[in-house]
Structure formats: C-alpha cells, structure tokens
Amino acid sequence: MHRIKKVLTFSPCYDAFINTVTANNRVLLQFNIDGGVNWSRLEQLIAEQQPEIFLLCNPENPLGIAWSDDEMERIVGLCNAYHVAIISDEIHMDVVRAKTKTHTLANYFDELKVSSAVISSASKAFNIPALGCSYALIPNSLDRELFLHSLKQKKCPFFGTIPRNVSNHRML
C-alpha cells in the first residue's frame, strides 16, 4: 500500500509553503495557531496523521512569532518523538523588532534525532531578491548530498550549502 506523504506546518502560513508542498505531490496539514499553539492538540495531530516533514517558518510569517527557546525545544521534542523530519525556513530571522530574541533550528541540531535543515537567504534582510541566492544548513552528510543531487536534477543553480558538519557548532 502506497502511503501518502504529508507535510505539517503552522497556519496561517506563507502561501509559497502551500504551493511548494502541493506542487511536490504532498498533502499539506495546516495547524492553526491564531490563538497560540495548543501543544496537546499538535501532538495529537502528529500522532494521528504521521507527517513526514514539519515545515517551520522561523520566525513565523505572517503572525510574526519569534519562537522562544522553550517552544523550539517542544517542536524538536515532538519531531524526535514521532520521527518527523524538520525544515526551518529562516528567511525572516534578520527582520525582527529590536531586542527580539530569535532561536535558529541550527542551535538544536545536536538534539535532533531526525533529518533537519535550516533554509534561508539574504534577500529579505538586505532587500536583494533579484540576486536569487539562498543557502541550506544540513547537518547530516547523506541528507546534504541527496539535497544537492536533487537540486542538480532540477537545474537549480542558486542554492548553496555549508559543506562542513555544522552539528558540532552552536549557531549565534
């Protein structure tokens, strides 16, 4: 029996998340966080729906939530407990209000037991979207090689990866 691959994200979400997930023949599970995150309901959804990937917008767009260390720990814990890979889109990390503390997923790479990646670009912070360049931090070497192979197959030249093992380094 062929299992339908599912991707979980918080809602409301950036419309590119919807388009990217559905264009790749995946089912998008949207978990509404308008009134805050109901952690027990989120865990129930993950347990019942068994998503393959959790797509995190960090900080969250459009609500502007800068995830706290405790919230990031909870997300990491749920992904580990239910074997859900996590991809953190951190393109808005440098576009937050003064004194707002942000927590990159890269700080939790050592704790993660599942595939993980941080994806970002300078385009938002420096208003240079026309340059079309972005990067990925992928701590697992096999995951990184598969990602690069996939990009080459799709002829996507604008993505860079950090070639060394970042799991041994805390990100600032």
Coordinates of N, CA, C and O in Angstrom, one line a residue:
M1 N 0.8 -1.2 0.0 CA 0.0 0.0 0.0 C 0.9 1.2 0.0 O 1.8 1.4 0.8
H2 N 0.6 2.2 -0.9 CA 1.4 3.4 -1.0 C 0.8 4.4 0.0 O -0.3 4.8 0.0
R3 N 1.7 4.9 0.9 CA 1.3 5.9 1.9 C 1.5 7.3 1.3 O 2.5 7.6 0.8
I4 N 0.5 8.1 1.5 CA 0.5 9.5 1.1 C 1.5 10.3 2.0 O 1.3 10.2 3.2
K5 N 2.4 11.0 1.4 CA 3.4 11.7 2.2 C 2.8 13.1 2.6 O 2.2 13.8 1.8
K6 N 2.9 13.4 3.9 CA 2.3 14.6 4.4 C 3.3 15.5 5.0 O 4.3 15.1 5.6
V7 N 3.0 16.8 4.9 CA 3.9 17.9 5.4 C 3.0 18.7 6.3 O 2.0 19.2 5.9
L8 N 3.5 18.9 7.5 CA 2.8 19.7 8.5 C 3.4 21.1 8.6 O 4.7 21.2 8.6
T9 N 2.6 22.1 8.7 CA 3.1 23.5 9.0 C 2.0 24.2 9.9 O 0.9 23.8 9.9
F10 N 2.5 25.3 10.5 CA 1.6 26.1 11.2 C 0.8 27.0 10.2 O 1.3 27.3 9.2
S11 N -0.4 27.4 10.7 CA -1.3 28.2 9.8 C -1.8 29.3 10.7 O -2.1 29.1 11.9
P12 N -1.9 30.5 10.1 CA -1.7 30.9 8.7 C -0.3 30.8 8.4 O 0.6 30.9 9.2
C13 N 0.0 30.5 7.1 CA 1.3 30.4 6.6 C 1.6 31.1 5.3 O 0.6 31.5 4.6
Y14 N 2.8 31.3 5.0 CA 3.3 31.9 3.8 C 2.7 31.1 2.6 O 2.9 29.9 2.6
D15 N 2.1 31.7 1.6 CA 1.5 31.0 0.5 C 2.5 30.1 -0.3 O 2.1 29.1 -0.9
A16 N 3.7 30.5 -0.3 CA 4.7 29.6 -1.0 C 4.8 28.3 -0.4 O 5.1 27.3 -1.1
F17 N 4.6 28.1 0.9 CA 4.6 26.8 1.6 C 3.5 25.9 0.9 O 3.8 24.8 0.6
I18 N 2.3 26.5 0.8 CA 1.2 25.7 0.2 C 1.5 25.3 -1.2 O 1.4 24.1 -1.5
N19 N 2.0 26.2 -2.0 CA 2.3 25.9 -3.4 C 3.4 24.9 -3.5 O 3.4 24.0 -4.4
T20 N 4.5 25.1 -2.7 CA 5.6 24.2 -2.8 C 5.3 22.7 -2.4 O 5.6 21.8 -3.1
V21 N 4.5 22.6 -1.3 CA 4.1 21.3 -0.8 C 3.2 20.6 -1.9 O 3.5 19.5 -2.2
T22 N 2.2 21.3 -2.3 CA 1.2 20.7 -3.2 C 1.9 20.4 -4.6 O 1.6 19.4 -5.2
A23 N 2.8 21.3 -5.1 CA 3.5 21.0 -6.3 C 4.4 19.8 -6.3 O 4.7 19.3 -7.4
N24 N 4.7 19.4 -5.1 CA 5.6 18.2 -5.0 C 4.8 17.0 -4.6 O 5.3 16.0 -4.0
N25 N 3.5 17.0 -4.9 CA 2.6 15.9 -4.7 C 2.6 15.4 -3.2 O 2.6 14.2 -3.0
R26 N 2.5 16.3 -2.3 CA 2.4 16.0 -0.9 C 1.1 16.6 -0.4 O 0.6 17.6 -0.9
V27 N 0.6 16.1 0.7 CA -0.6 16.6 1.4 C -0.1 17.6 2.5 O 0.7 17.2 3.3
L28 N -0.7 18.8 2.5 CA -0.3 19.8 3.5 C -1.3 19.7 4.6 O -2.5 19.9 4.4
L29 N -0.7 19.5 5.8 CA -1.5 19.6 7.0 C -1.3 20.9 7.7 O -0.1 21.2 8.0
Q30 N -2.3 21.8 7.8 CA -2.1 23.1 8.4 C -2.7 23.1 9.8 O -3.8 22.7 10.0
F31 N -1.9 23.5 10.8 CA -2.3 23.5 12.2 C -2.4 25.0 12.6 O -1.4 25.7 12.6
N32 N -3.6 25.4 12.9 CA -3.9 26.8 13.1 C -3.4 27.3 14.5 O -3.6 26.6 15.5
I33 N -2.6 28.4 14.4 CA -2.0 28.9 15.7 C -2.4 30.3 15.9 O -1.8 31.1 16.6
D34 N -3.6 30.7 15.3 CA -4.1 32.1 15.5 C -4.2 32.5 17.0 O -3.9 33.6 17.4
G35 N -4.6 31.5 17.8 CA -4.8 31.8 19.2 C -3.7 31.2 20.1 O -3.8 31.0 21.3
G36 N -2.5 31.0 19.5 CA -1.4 30.4 20.1 C -1.3 28.9 19.8 O -2.3 28.3 19.2
V37 N -0.3 28.2 20.2 CA -0.1 26.8 19.9 C -0.7 26.0 21.0 O -0.3 26.1 22.2
N38 N -1.6 25.1 20.7 CA -2.2 24.2 21.6 C -1.3 22.9 21.4 O -1.5 22.1 20.5
W39 N -0.4 22.8 22.3 CA 0.7 21.7 22.2 C 0.1 20.3 22.3 O 0.5 19.4 21.6
S40 N -0.9 20.1 23.1 CA -1.5 18.7 23.2 C -2.3 18.4 21.9 O -2.2 17.3 21.4
R41 N -3.0 19.4 21.3 CA -3.6 19.1 20.0 C -2.6 18.9 18.9 O -2.9 18.1 18.0
L42 N -1.5 19.7 18.9 CA -0.5 19.5 17.9 C 0.1 18.1 18.0 O 0.2 17.4 17.0
E43 N 0.4 17.6 19.2 CA 0.9 16.3 19.4 C -0.1 15.2 18.9 O 0.3 14.3 18.3
Q44 N -1.4 15.4 19.2 CA -2.4 14.5 18.8 C -2.4 14.4 17.2 O -2.5 13.4 16.6
L45 N -2.4 15.6 16.6 CA -2.4 15.7 15.1 C -1.2 14.9 14.5 O -1.3 14.1 13.6
I46 N 0.0 15.1 15.1 CA 1.2 14.5 14.6 C 1.1 12.9 14.8 O 1.4 12.2 13.9
A47 N 0.6 12.5 16.0 CA 0.4 11.1 16.2 C -0.6 10.4 15.3 O -0.3 9.3 14.8
E48 N -1.7 11.1 15.0 CA -2.7 10.5 14.1 C -2.4 10.6 12.7 O -2.6 9.7 11.9
Q49 N -1.8 11.7 12.2 CA -1.6 12.0 10.8 C -0.2 11.5 10.3 O 0.0 11.3 9.1
Q50 N 0.7 11.3 11.2 CA 2.1 10.9 10.9 C 2.7 11.6 9.7 O 3.1 11.0 8.7
P51 N 2.9 12.9 9.9 CA 3.5 13.7 8.8 C 5.0 13.2 8.6 O 5.6 12.8 9.6
E52 N 5.5 13.3 7.4 CA 6.9 13.0 7.1 C 7.8 14.2 7.5 O 8.9 14.0 7.9
I53 N 7.3 15.4 7.3 CA 8.1 16.6 7.5 C 7.3 17.7 8.2 O 6.1 17.8 8.0
F54 N 8.0 18.4 9.1 CA 7.4 19.6 9.7 C 8.1 20.7 9.1 O 9.3 20.9 9.2
L55 N 7.4 21.6 8.5 CA 7.9 22.8 7.8 C 7.6 24.0 8.7 O 6.5 24.4 8.9
L56 N 8.7 24.5 9.3 CA 8.6 25.6 10.3 C 9.0 26.9 9.7 O 10.1 26.9 9.0
C57 N 8.2 27.9 9.9 CA 8.6 29.2 9.4 C 9.1 29.9 10.7 O 8.4 30.1 11.7
N58 N 10.4 30.3 10.7 CA 11.0 30.8 12.0 C 11.9 32.0 11.7 O 12.9 31.9 11.0
P59 N 11.4 33.2 12.2 CA 10.2 33.5 12.8 C 8.9 33.3 11.9 O 9.1 33.3 10.7
E60 N 7.8 33.1 12.6 CA 6.6 32.7 11.8 C 6.1 33.9 11.0 O 6.0 35.0 11.5
N61 N 5.7 33.6 9.8 CA 5.1 34.6 8.9 C 3.8 34.0 8.4 O 3.7 32.9 8.0
P62 N 2.7 34.7 8.6 CA 2.6 36.2 8.8 C 2.3 36.7 10.2 O 2.2 37.9 10.4
L63 N 2.3 35.8 11.2 CA 1.9 36.3 12.6 C 3.1 37.0 13.3 O 2.9 37.6 14.3
G64 N 4.3 36.8 12.8 CA 5.5 37.4 13.4 C 5.9 36.9 14.7 O 6.5 37.5 15.5
I65 N 5.7 35.6 15.0 CA 6.1 34.9 16.2 C 7.5 34.6 16.2 O 8.0 33.8 15.3
A66 N 8.3 35.1 17.1 CA 9.7 34.7 17.3 C 9.6 33.5 18.3 O 9.4 33.8 19.5
W67 N 9.9 32.3 17.8 CA 9.7 31.1 18.7 C 10.8 31.2 19.9 O 11.9 31.5 19.7
S68 N 10.3 31.0 21.1 CA 11.1 31.0 22.3 C 12.0 29.7 22.3 O 11.7 28.8 21.6
D69 N 13.0 29.7 23.2 CA 13.8 28.5 23.3 C 12.9 27.3 23.8 O 13.0 26.2 23.3
D70 N 12.0 27.6 24.7 CA 11.1 26.6 25.2 C 10.2 26.0 24.1 O 10.0 24.8 23.9
E71 N 9.7 26.9 23.2 CA 8.8 26.5 22.1 C 9.7 25.7 21.1 O 9.2 24.6 20.6
M72 N 10.9 26.1 20.8 CA 11.8 25.3 19.9 C 12.1 24.0 20.5 O 12.1 23.0 19.8
E73 N 12.3 23.9 21.8 CA 12.6 22.6 22.4 C 11.4 21.7 22.3 O 11.5 20.5 22.1
R74 N 10.2 22.2 22.4 CA 9.0 21.4 22.3 C 8.8 20.9 20.9 O 8.4 19.8 20.7
I75 N 9.1 21.8 19.9 CA 9.0 21.3 18.5 C 10.0 20.2 18.2 O 9.7 19.2 17.6
V76 N 11.2 20.4 18.7 CA 12.3 19.4 18.5 C 11.9 18.1 19.2 O 12.0 17.0 18.6
G77 N 11.4 18.2 20.4 CA 10.9 17.0 21.1 C 9.8 16.3 20.4 O 9.9 15.0 20.3
L78 N 8.8 17.0 19.8 CA 7.8 16.3 19.1 C 8.3 15.7 17.8 O 7.9 14.5 17.5
C79 N 9.2 16.4 17.1 CA 9.7 15.8 15.9 C 10.5 14.5 16.2 O 10.4 13.5 15.5
N80 N 11.3 14.6 17.3 CA 12.1 13.4 17.7 C 11.2 12.2 18.1 O 11.4 11.1 17.7
A81 N 10.2 12.5 18.9 CA 9.3 11.5 19.4 C 8.5 10.8 18.3 O 8.2 9.6 18.4
Y82 N 8.1 11.5 17.3 CA 7.3 10.9 16.2 C 8.0 10.8 14.9 O 7.4 10.5 13.9
H83 N 9.3 10.9 14.9 CA 10.2 10.7 13.8 C 9.7 11.5 12.6 O 9.5 11.0 11.5
V84 N 9.6 12.8 12.8 CA 9.2 13.8 11.8 C 10.4 14.6 11.5 O 10.9 15.3 12.3
A85 N 10.9 14.6 10.2 CA 11.9 15.5 9.8 C 11.5 16.9 9.9 O 10.3 17.2 9.9
I86 N 12.4 17.8 10.1 CA 12.1 19.3 10.3 C 12.9 20.1 9.4 O 14.1 20.0 9.3
I87 N 12.2 21.0 8.7 CA 12.9 22.0 7.8 C 12.4 23.4 8.4 O 11.2 23.7 8.5
S88 N 13.4 24.2 8.7 CA 13.1 25.5 9.2 C 13.5 26.6 8.2 O 14.6 26.8 7.9
D89 N 12.4 27.3 7.7 CA 12.6 28.4 6.8 C 12.9 29.6 7.7 O 12.0 30.1 8.3
E90 N 14.1 30.1 7.6 CA 14.5 31.2 8.5 C 14.9 32.5 7.7 O 15.7 33.3 8.2
I91 N 14.2 32.7 6.6 CA 14.4 33.9 5.8 C 14.1 35.2 6.5 O 14.7 36.2 6.2
H92 N 13.2 35.1 7.5 CA 12.9 36.4 8.2 C 13.7 36.5 9.5 O 13.4 37.4 10.3
M93 N 14.7 35.7 9.8 CA 15.4 35.7 11.0 C 16.0 37.1 11.3 O 16.1 37.5 12.5
D94 N 16.5 37.8 10.3 CA 17.1 39.1 10.5 C 16.2 40.3 10.4 O 16.6 41.4 10.4
V95 N 14.9 40.0 10.2 CA 13.9 41.0 10.0 C 12.9 40.9 11.2 O 11.8 40.6 11.0
V96 N 13.4 41.3 12.4 CA 12.6 41.3 13.6 C 12.8 42.6 14.3 O 13.7 43.3 14.1
R97 N 11.9 42.9 15.2 CA 12.0 44.1 16.0 C 13.2 44.1 16.9 O 13.7 43.0 17.3
A98 N 13.7 45.3 17.2 CA 14.9 45.4 18.1 C 14.6 44.7 19.4 O 13.5 44.7 19.9
K99 N 15.6 44.0 19.9 CA 15.6 43.3 21.2 C 14.8 42.0 21.1 O 14.6 41.4 22.2
T100 N 14.3 41.6 20.0 CA 13.5 40.4 19.8 C 14.5 39.3 19.7 O 15.4 39.3 18.9
K101 N 14.4 38.3 20.6 CA 15.4 37.1 20.6 C 14.8 36.0 19.7 O 13.7 35.7 19.8
T102 N 15.7 35.6 18.8 CA 15.3 34.5 17.9 C 16.2 33.3 18.2 O 17.2 33.4 18.8
H103 N 15.7 32.1 17.8 CA 16.4 30.9 18.0 C 16.4 30.0 16.8 O 15.4 29.5 16.4
T104 N 17.5 30.0 16.1 CA 17.6 29.2 14.9 C 17.6 27.7 15.2 O 18.1 27.3 16.3
L105 N 17.0 26.9 14.3 CA 17.0 25.5 14.5 C 18.4 24.9 14.6 O 18.6 23.9 15.2
A106 N 19.3 25.6 13.9 CA 20.7 25.1 13.9 C 21.2 24.9 15.4 O 22.1 24.1 15.6
N107 N 20.7 25.7 16.3 CA 21.1 25.5 17.7 C 20.7 24.2 18.3 O 21.2 23.8 19.4
Y108 N 19.8 23.5 17.7 CA 19.2 22.3 18.2 C 19.7 21.1 17.4 O 19.2 20.0 17.6
F109 N 20.5 21.3 16.4 CA 21.0 20.1 15.6 C 21.5 19.0 16.4 O 21.3 17.8 16.1
D110 N 22.2 19.3 17.5 CA 22.8 18.2 18.3 C 21.7 17.4 19.0 O 21.9 16.2 19.3
E111 N 20.6 18.0 19.3 CA 19.4 17.3 20.0 C 18.6 16.5 19.0 O 17.9 15.6 19.4
L112 N 18.6 16.9 17.8 CA 17.7 16.3 16.8 C 18.1 14.9 16.4 O 19.3 14.7 16.1
K113 N 17.2 14.0 16.4 CA 17.5 12.6 16.0 C 16.9 12.3 14.7 O 16.9 11.2 14.2
V114 N 16.3 13.3 14.0 CA 15.7 13.2 12.7 C 16.4 14.1 11.7 O 17.1 15.0 12.1
S115 N 16.1 13.9 10.4 CA 16.7 14.7 9.4 C 16.2 16.2 9.7 O 15.0 16.4 10.1
S116 N 17.1 17.1 9.4 CA 16.8 18.5 9.7 C 17.5 19.4 8.7 O 18.6 19.0 8.2
A117 N 17.0 20.6 8.5 CA 17.7 21.6 7.7 C 17.2 23.0 8.1 O 16.0 23.2 8.5
V118 N 18.1 23.9 7.9 CA 17.8 25.4 8.0 C 17.9 25.9 6.6 O 19.0 25.7 6.0
I119 N 16.9 26.6 6.1 CA 17.0 27.2 4.8 C 16.8 28.7 5.0 O 15.9 29.1 5.7
S120 N 17.6 29.5 4.3 CA 17.5 30.9 4.4 C 18.1 31.6 3.2 O 18.6 31.0 2.2
S121 N 18.1 32.9 3.2 CA 18.6 33.8 2.1 C 18.8 35.2 2.7 O 18.1 35.5 3.7
A122 N 19.6 35.9 2.0 CA 19.8 37.3 2.4 C 18.8 38.2 1.8 O 18.8 39.4 2.0
S123 N 17.9 37.7 1.0 CA 17.0 38.5 0.2 C 16.1 39.4 1.0 O 15.8 40.5 0.6
K124 N 15.6 38.9 2.1 CA 14.7 39.8 2.9 C 15.4 40.8 3.7 O 15.1 42.0 3.7
A125 N 16.5 40.4 4.4 CA 17.2 41.3 5.3 C 17.9 42.4 4.5 O 18.0 43.6 5.0
F126 N 18.4 42.1 3.3 CA 19.1 43.1 2.5 C 18.4 43.6 1.3 O 18.9 44.3 0.4
N127 N 17.1 43.2 1.1 CA 16.2 43.6 0.0 C 16.9 43.4 -1.3 O 17.0 44.3 -2.2
I128 N 17.4 42.1 -1.5 CA 18.1 41.8 -2.8 C 17.5 40.5 -3.4 O 18.2 39.6 -3.8
P129 N 16.2 40.4 -3.5 CA 15.6 39.2 -4.1 C 16.0 38.9 -5.5 O 16.0 37.7 -5.9
A130 N 16.4 39.9 -6.3 CA 16.8 39.7 -7.7 C 18.1 38.9 -7.8 O 18.3 38.3 -8.8
L131 N 18.9 38.8 -6.7 CA 20.1 38.0 -6.8 C 19.8 36.5 -6.9 O 20.6 35.7 -7.3
G132 N 18.7 36.1 -6.3 CA 18.3 34.7 -6.4 C 19.3 33.7 -5.8 O 19.6 32.7 -6.4
C133 N 19.8 34.0 -4.6 CA 20.7 33.1 -4.0 C 20.2 32.8 -2.6 O 19.5 33.6 -1.9
S134 N 20.4 31.6 -2.1 CA 20.0 31.2 -0.8 C 20.9 30.1 -0.3 O 21.8 29.7 -1.1
Y135 N 20.7 29.6 0.9 CA 21.6 28.6 1.4 C 20.8 27.6 2.3 O 19.7 27.9 2.8
A136 N 21.5 26.5 2.6 CA 20.9 25.5 3.5 C 22.0 25.0 4.4 O 23.1 24.8 4.0
L137 N 21.6 24.8 5.7 CA 22.4 24.2 6.7 C 21.8 22.8 6.9 O 20.7 22.7 7.4
I138 N 22.5 21.8 6.5 CA 22.0 20.4 6.6 C 23.1 19.6 7.3 O 24.1 19.3 6.7
P139 N 22.9 19.3 8.6 CA 24.0 18.6 9.4 C 24.3 17.2 8.9 O 25.5 16.8 9.1
N140 N 23.4 16.4 8.4 CA 23.6 15.1 8.0 C 24.2 15.0 6.6 O 23.6 15.5 5.7
S141 N 25.4 14.4 6.5 CA 26.1 14.4 5.2 C 25.3 13.7 4.1 O 25.3 14.2 2.9
L142 N 24.6 12.6 4.4 CA 23.8 11.9 3.4 C 22.6 12.8 3.0 O 22.4 12.9 1.8
D143 N 21.9 13.4 3.9 CA 20.8 14.3 3.6 C 21.3 15.5 2.7 O 20.7 15.8 1.7
R144 N 22.5 16.0 3.0 CA 23.1 17.1 2.3 C 23.4 16.7 0.9 O 23.0 17.4 -0.1
E145 N 24.0 15.5 0.7 CA 24.3 15.0 -0.7 C 23.0 14.8 -1.5 O 22.9 15.1 -2.7
L146 N 22.0 14.2 -0.8 CA 20.7 13.9 -1.5 C 20.1 15.3 -2.0 O 19.5 15.4 -3.1
F147 N 20.2 16.3 -1.1 CA 19.6 17.6 -1.4 C 20.3 18.2 -2.6 O 19.7 18.7 -3.5
L148 N 21.6 18.2 -2.6 CA 22.4 18.7 -3.7 C 22.1 18.0 -5.0 O 22.0 18.6 -6.1
H149 N 22.0 16.7 -4.9 CA 21.7 15.9 -6.1 C 20.3 16.3 -6.7 O 20.2 16.4 -7.9
S150 N 19.4 16.4 -5.8 CA 18.0 16.8 -6.2 C 18.1 18.2 -6.9 O 17.4 18.4 -7.9
L151 N 18.8 19.1 -6.3 CA 18.9 20.4 -6.9 C 19.5 20.4 -8.3 O 19.1 21.0 -9.3
K152 N 20.6 19.6 -8.5 CA 21.2 19.4 -9.8 C 20.3 18.8 -10.8 O 20.2 19.2 -11.9
Q153 N 19.5 17.8 -10.4 CA 18.5 17.2 -11.3 C 17.5 18.2 -11.7 O 17.0 18.1 -12.8
K154 N 17.1 19.2 -10.9 CA 16.1 20.2 -11.2 C 16.7 21.4 -11.8 O 16.0 22.4 -12.0
K155 N 18.0 21.4 -12.0 CA 18.8 22.6 -12.5 C 18.5 23.8 -11.7 O 18.2 24.9 -12.3
C156 N 18.7 23.7 -10.4 CA 18.6 24.9 -9.5 C 20.0 25.4 -9.1 O 20.6 24.9 -8.1
P157 N 20.5 26.3 -9.8 CA 21.9 26.7 -9.5 C 22.1 27.7 -8.4 O 23.2 28.1 -8.0
F158 N 21.0 28.2 -7.8 CA 21.1 29.4 -6.9 C 21.1 29.0 -5.4 O 20.9 29.8 -4.6
F159 N 21.4 27.7 -5.1 CA 21.4 27.3 -3.7 C 22.8 26.8 -3.3 O 23.4 26.1 -4.0
G160 N 23.2 27.3 -2.1 CA 24.5 26.9 -1.6 C 24.3 26.1 -0.3 O 23.3 26.3 0.4
T161 N 25.2 25.2 0.0 CA 25.1 24.5 1.3 C 26.4 24.8 2.0 O 27.5 25.1 1.4
I162 N 26.4 24.6 3.3 CA 27.6 24.7 4.1 C 28.2 23.3 4.1 O 27.6 22.4 4.6
P163 N 29.4 23.2 3.6 CA 30.0 21.8 3.3 C 30.5 21.1 4.6 O 30.6 19.9 4.6
R164 N 30.7 21.8 5.6 CA 31.2 21.1 6.8 C 30.1 20.6 7.7 O 29.0 21.1 7.6
N165 N 30.4 19.8 8.6 CA 29.4 19.3 9.6 C 29.1 20.4 10.6 O 29.9 20.7 11.5
V166 N 27.9 21.0 10.5 CA 27.6 22.1 11.4 C 27.0 21.6 12.7 O 26.8 22.4 13.6
S167 N 26.8 20.3 12.8 CA 26.2 19.8 14.1 C 27.1 20.0 15.3 O 26.6 19.9 16.4
N168 N 28.4 20.2 15.1 CA 29.3 20.3 16.2 C 29.5 21.8 16.6 O 30.3 22.1 17.5
H169 N 28.7 22.7 16.0 CA 28.9 24.1 16.2 C 27.6 24.8 16.6 O 26.6 24.7 15.8
R170 N 27.6 25.5 17.7 CA 26.4 26.2 18.1 C 26.3 27.5 17.2 O 27.3 28.1 17.0
M171 N 25.1 27.8 16.7 CA 25.0 29.0 15.9 C 24.6 30.1 16.8 O 23.9 30.0 17.7
L172 N 25.1 31.3 16.4 CA 24.7 32.5 17.2 C 23.4 33.0 16.9 O 22.9 32.9 15.9

